[in-house]
Amino acid sequence: MSAAAPAAAPTAGLRVLERFRRHRLAMFGAVTIATLTLACFLGPFLLPFDDTYIDIMQRFAAPFGGAHILGTDELGRDMLARILMGGRVSLLVGFVAMAIGMAVGILVGAVAGYYGGLVGTALMRFVDAVLCFPAIFLLLALAALVEPGLTSITLLIAATAWMDVARIVEGQIRSLRERDFAVAAEVLGATDRYIILRELVPNAVAPIVVAATLNVARAILLESYVSFLGYGIQPPVPSWGNMLNNAQIYLTSAPWLAILPGIAITLAVTSFNFLGDGLRDALDPRMDGR
Amino acid sequence: MTERPILEVRDLRKWFPLGSSLFSRHRQQVKAVDGISFSMRRGEILSLVGESGSGKTTVGRTVLRLTAPTSGSITFDGQDITRLSRRQLRPLRRRMQLVFQDPFASLNPRMTVERIVSTPLIIHDEPGGIAARRAKVEAALQLVGLLPHHATRYPHELSGGQRQRVGIARALILRPDFLVADEPVSALDVSIQAQVVNLLLELKDLLGLTILFVAHDLAVVGHISDRIAVMYLGRLVEVAETRVLFARPRHPYTEALLSAAPIPDPTVERQRIILAGDIPSPIDPPPGCAFSTRCRYATEACRAAVPPLREVAPGHLSACIRDDIALQAPRHGALTAPSKETCRCRLRSTGYRVTIACPRPSTSSSSAPASSASAPPTNW
């Protein structure tokens, strides 16, 4: 597919799509994420079992053995329903935490990069300071102080996820603002807000999108950690992390309780990482013509 | 000369502080522009010429108040803009614009040509809906010789000359009075340079522009400017009408610049003045005349005090104290101001303009170069 004749030059967007489609792992990631998301948000409506329905006669049913396709847990709850409902929670936390982290990171990074000087230095040193804490300990320390729940865990994860975006954006904006097109906007009388939002940030969109995808993966993983350690999403609401927590004691007798949410986490996280890699390559015009 | 100058610059200084260390009390300063005065009358093209590091770009940008001057004053059309804030400058931005050296860097790569050219309309909240805006963009593109279908292109899909035309269209869409052209053709192929220069000339006549043309190339400058100001190390060393400057330079630096400009006639014998060394550092300029370190006429007196820019003939300023020396002027007509013998034509199909310089009847035609070599200077 090198039919990019100069006469009918495809638009930049089409070329990005073309490069992305050639990236097999990224396509796999995109398809998996789409499937997972659809399954998690639509699947539970189609299943005969609710995720909190207790089928006491069918405790520890093995997968592929009866009415419960993926088996049941120690209380006789349907594993498939719980995986899908847990997926809702995990994906939701992942996406929302990413969105909040992005917004904060872009804001801080853009302001620091554009104004520089004292403001920029202060902001970026603060970012460095926050970055010094290992995210997981910061998260656990904070989680011990606030009441665990969907909202609080999302905010906590977002609070540990905005710094790297801020650094990426700061670097991008700092170099972009010296470029002549930023000066051109200034000669035209544009306000700072216009220059940052309309001229500069769109040029930094590629690294931002890549960081965003990788951040979703990270947020899902963090949510699993914290829930696994018991500080995150509280039972009976399922999440992939707290399902793993439950599964620990039955690891030898009912291994599927650990394996199934494990697979779900692995699949989601690797898919997002592949997607991020693929986007990184696709958004880089130098990858054209390979 | 009762008319008010459109731009008046008095004793402009722009010093950039160098990064200071924690222990040194005295910050060193880069004196990029160190006391420059000039004024421009409406409809004039003044060229600012100098080698890299002479501060000419800084003058252009400071005059537009992209940076605040260290001292001095800038008066634009009777209004002192030296200390105006960005908000106060905003209404003036419609009237003063900038064309950049690198047309690619000055266009946002994420935007289509239409979006780029309409940016000034958006920023200044021009009345009219999308249709009106589109019509204005199309008119602006047509003005600079681009076709309507270029509007949907991205900058990287255009050639260098087309990109510079887009830059000019953006600068002119709000119909400014005053344009700073910061080496607008230096980044272009020689074959494209003439097109863009002629475009600027045509637009100047059409729209009544006043242009401050920053350049390092005397050949281009001679073609378009009414007056030329030569800069060296942050100061003006000579200001004169183009013809006068080319015919009778009064500063040794101008003489050296003129001798370095190419003349498209291999049979002309001439002495090139090769300047030794580099331009001195603007952090620590030499005492007295800044050019004295490279000047072949320099004397002890030159190093004693900074020579003032003074009038050596009506309208001709020079900052050299040596009136006793006779400086050479180029002996051939290649470096000329625009003469009547230049014909311009426009190729209808492509919209490109072509300039052909026709030889004067008094000199022999180009087919007989032997005689033209000995022809007396017949430039004016």
PDB file of C-alpha atoms in Angstrom, chain B residues 68-166:
ATOM      1  CA  ALA B  68      10.021  45.259  25.207  1.00  0.00           C
ATOM      2  CA  PRO B  69      12.922  47.576  24.422  1.00  0.00           C
ATOM      3  CA  THR B  70      15.502  48.213  27.123  1.00  0.00           C
ATOM      4  CA  SER B  71      15.343  51.934  26.435  1.00  0.00           C
ATOM      5  CA  GLY B  72      14.427  54.363  23.710  1.00  0.00           C
ATOM      6  CA  SER B  73      11.079  55.046  22.128  1.00  0.00           C
ATOM      7  CA  ILE B  74       8.984  53.683  19.307  1.00  0.00           C
ATOM      8  CA  THR B  75       6.244  55.850  17.841  1.00  0.00           C
ATOM      9  CA  PHE B  76       3.814  54.262  15.465  1.00  0.00           C
ATOM     10  CA  ASP B  77       1.685  56.694  13.473  1.00  0.00           C
ATOM     11  CA  GLY B  78       1.915  59.325  16.187  1.00  0.00           C
ATOM     12  CA  GLN B  79       1.229  56.945  19.066  1.00  0.00           C
ATOM     13  CA  ASP B  80       3.990  56.059  21.505  1.00  0.00           C
ATOM     14  CA  ILE B  81       3.926  52.269  21.720  1.00  0.00           C
ATOM     15  CA  THR B  82       7.146  51.819  23.676  1.00  0.00           C
ATOM     16  CA  ARG B  83       5.511  50.806  26.933  1.00  0.00           C
ATOM     17  CA  LEU B  84       2.090  49.578  25.843  1.00  0.00           C
ATOM     18  CA  SER B  85       0.892  46.302  27.333  1.00  0.00           C
ATOM     19  CA  ARG B  86      -0.064  43.353  25.172  1.00  0.00           C
ATOM     20  CA  ARG B  87      -3.731  44.165  25.692  1.00  0.00           C
ATOM     21  CA  GLN B  88      -3.192  47.765  24.657  1.00  0.00           C
ATOM     22  CA  LEU B  89      -1.220  46.658  21.636  1.00  0.00           C
ATOM     23  CA  ARG B  90      -3.970  44.400  20.401  1.00  0.00           C
ATOM     24  CA  PRO B  91      -5.876  46.926  18.286  1.00  0.00           C
ATOM     25  CA  LEU B  92      -2.568  48.031  16.763  1.00  0.00           C
ATOM     26  CA  ARG B  93      -1.739  44.489  15.710  1.00  0.00           C
ATOM     27  CA  ARG B  94      -4.168  44.838  12.820  1.00  0.00           C
ATOM     28  CA  ARG B  95      -2.033  47.628  11.452  1.00  0.00           C
ATOM     29  CA  MET B  96       1.455  46.158  11.846  1.00  0.00           C
ATOM     30  CA  GLN B  97       2.437  42.711  10.714  1.00  0.00           C
ATOM     31  CA  LEU B  98       5.410  40.441  10.274  1.00  0.00           C
ATOM     32  CA  VAL B  99       6.538  38.130   7.490  1.00  0.00           C
ATOM     33  CA  PHE B 100       8.953  35.490   8.682  1.00  0.00           C
ATOM     34  CA  GLN B 101      12.215  34.209   7.350  1.00  0.00           C
ATOM     35  CA  ASP B 102      11.360  30.526   7.478  1.00  0.00           C
ATOM     36  CA  PRO B 103       7.945  30.057   5.925  1.00  0.00           C
ATOM     37  CA  PHE B 104       7.662  26.485   7.150  1.00  0.00           C
ATOM     38  CA  ALA B 105       8.368  27.207  10.799  1.00  0.00           C
ATOM     39  CA  SER B 106       5.977  30.134  10.794  1.00  0.00           C
ATOM     40  CA  LEU B 107       2.969  28.072   9.706  1.00  0.00           C
ATOM     41  CA  ASN B 108       1.283  25.791  12.192  1.00  0.00           C
ATOM     42  CA  PRO B 109       1.798  22.289  10.760  1.00  0.00           C
ATOM     43  CA  ARG B 110      -1.500  21.060  12.188  1.00  0.00           C
ATOM     44  CA  MET B 111      -3.612  23.589  10.339  1.00  0.00           C
ATOM     45  CA  THR B 112      -4.829  23.864   6.795  1.00  0.00           C
ATOM     46  CA  VAL B 113      -3.951  26.942   4.787  1.00  0.00           C
ATOM     47  CA  GLU B 114      -7.500  28.201   5.159  1.00  0.00           C
ATOM     48  CA  ARG B 115      -7.306  27.930   8.944  1.00  0.00           C
ATOM     49  CA  ILE B 116      -3.898  29.622   9.015  1.00  0.00           C
ATOM     50  CA  VAL B 117      -4.926  32.525   6.848  1.00  0.00           C
ATOM     51  CA  SER B 118      -8.180  33.002   8.740  1.00  0.00           C
ATOM     52  CA  THR B 119      -6.431  33.055  12.130  1.00  0.00           C
ATOM     53  CA  PRO B 120      -6.179  36.879  12.149  1.00  0.00           C
ATOM     54  CA  LEU B 121      -9.922  37.108  11.461  1.00  0.00           C
ATOM     55  CA  ILE B 122     -10.657  34.781  14.368  1.00  0.00           C
ATOM     56  CA  ILE B 123      -8.325  36.548  16.771  1.00  0.00           C
ATOM     57  CA  HIS B 124      -9.693  39.959  15.943  1.00  0.00           C
ATOM     58  CA  ASP B 125     -13.300  38.784  15.897  1.00  0.00           C
ATOM     59  CA  GLU B 126     -13.968  40.010  12.407  1.00  0.00           C
ATOM     60  CA  PRO B 127     -17.695  40.325  11.808  1.00  0.00           C
ATOM     61  CA  GLY B 128     -19.336  38.005   9.358  1.00  0.00           C
ATOM     62  CA  GLY B 129     -19.968  34.310   9.475  1.00  0.00           C
ATOM     63  CA  ILE B 130     -18.029  31.415   8.105  1.00  0.00           C
ATOM     64  CA  ALA B 131     -19.003  32.283   4.549  1.00  0.00           C
ATOM     65  CA  ALA B 132     -17.692  35.825   4.855  1.00  0.00           C
ATOM     66  CA  ARG B 133     -14.518  34.543   6.415  1.00  0.00           C
ATOM     67  CA  ARG B 134     -14.032  32.008   3.664  1.00  0.00           C
ATOM     68  CA  ALA B 135     -14.523  34.686   1.034  1.00  0.00           C
ATOM     69  CA  LYS B 136     -11.915  36.878   2.677  1.00  0.00           C
ATOM     70  CA  VAL B 137      -9.447  34.008   2.856  1.00  0.00           C
ATOM     71  CA  GLU B 138     -10.010  33.254  -0.789  1.00  0.00           C
ATOM     72  CA  ALA B 139      -9.459  36.888  -1.684  1.00  0.00           C
ATOM     73  CA  ALA B 140      -6.268  36.975   0.354  1.00  0.00           C
ATOM     74  CA  LEU B 141      -4.975  33.825  -1.310  1.00  0.00           C
ATOM     75  CA  GLN B 142      -5.756  35.280  -4.708  1.00  0.00           C
ATOM     76  CA  LEU B 143      -3.951  38.454  -3.749  1.00  0.00           C
ATOM     77  CA  VAL B 144      -0.722  36.529  -3.184  1.00  0.00           C
ATOM     78  CA  GLY B 145      -1.126  34.391  -6.284  1.00  0.00           C
ATOM     79  CA  LEU B 146      -2.426  31.185  -4.727  1.00  0.00           C
ATOM     80  CA  LEU B 147      -5.371  29.230  -6.048  1.00  0.00           C
ATOM     81  CA  PRO B 148      -8.557  28.492  -4.102  1.00  0.00           C
ATOM     82  CA  HIS B 149      -7.761  24.793  -3.877  1.00  0.00           C
ATOM     83  CA  HIS B 150      -4.623  25.559  -1.901  1.00  0.00           C
ATOM     84  CA  ALA B 151      -6.910  26.435   1.014  1.00  0.00           C
ATOM     85  CA  THR B 152      -7.407  22.814   1.946  1.00  0.00           C
ATOM     86  CA  ARG B 153      -3.706  21.944   1.914  1.00  0.00           C
ATOM     87  CA  TYR B 154      -1.409  21.568   4.873  1.00  0.00           C
ATOM     88  CA  PRO B 155       1.872  23.524   4.960  1.00  0.00           C
ATOM     89  CA  HIS B 156       3.997  20.437   4.335  1.00  0.00           C
ATOM     90  CA  GLU B 157       2.121  19.830   1.105  1.00  0.00           C
ATOM     91  CA  LEU B 158       3.219  23.160  -0.340  1.00  0.00           C
ATOM     92  CA  SER B 159       6.470  24.333  -1.898  1.00  0.00           C
ATOM     93  CA  GLY B 160       8.689  26.893  -0.205  1.00  0.00           C
ATOM     94  CA  GLY B 161       7.471  29.768  -2.345  1.00  0.00           C
ATOM     95  CA  GLN B 162       3.837  28.814  -1.802  1.00  0.00           C
ATOM     96  CA  ARG B 163       4.398  28.647   1.946  1.00  0.00           C
ATOM     97  CA  GLN B 164       5.871  32.115   1.970  1.00  0.00           C
ATOM     98  CA  ARG B 165       2.851  33.317  -0.019  1.00  0.00           C
ATOM     99  CA  VAL B 166       0.619  31.826   2.666  1.00  0.00           C
TER     100      VAL B 166
END
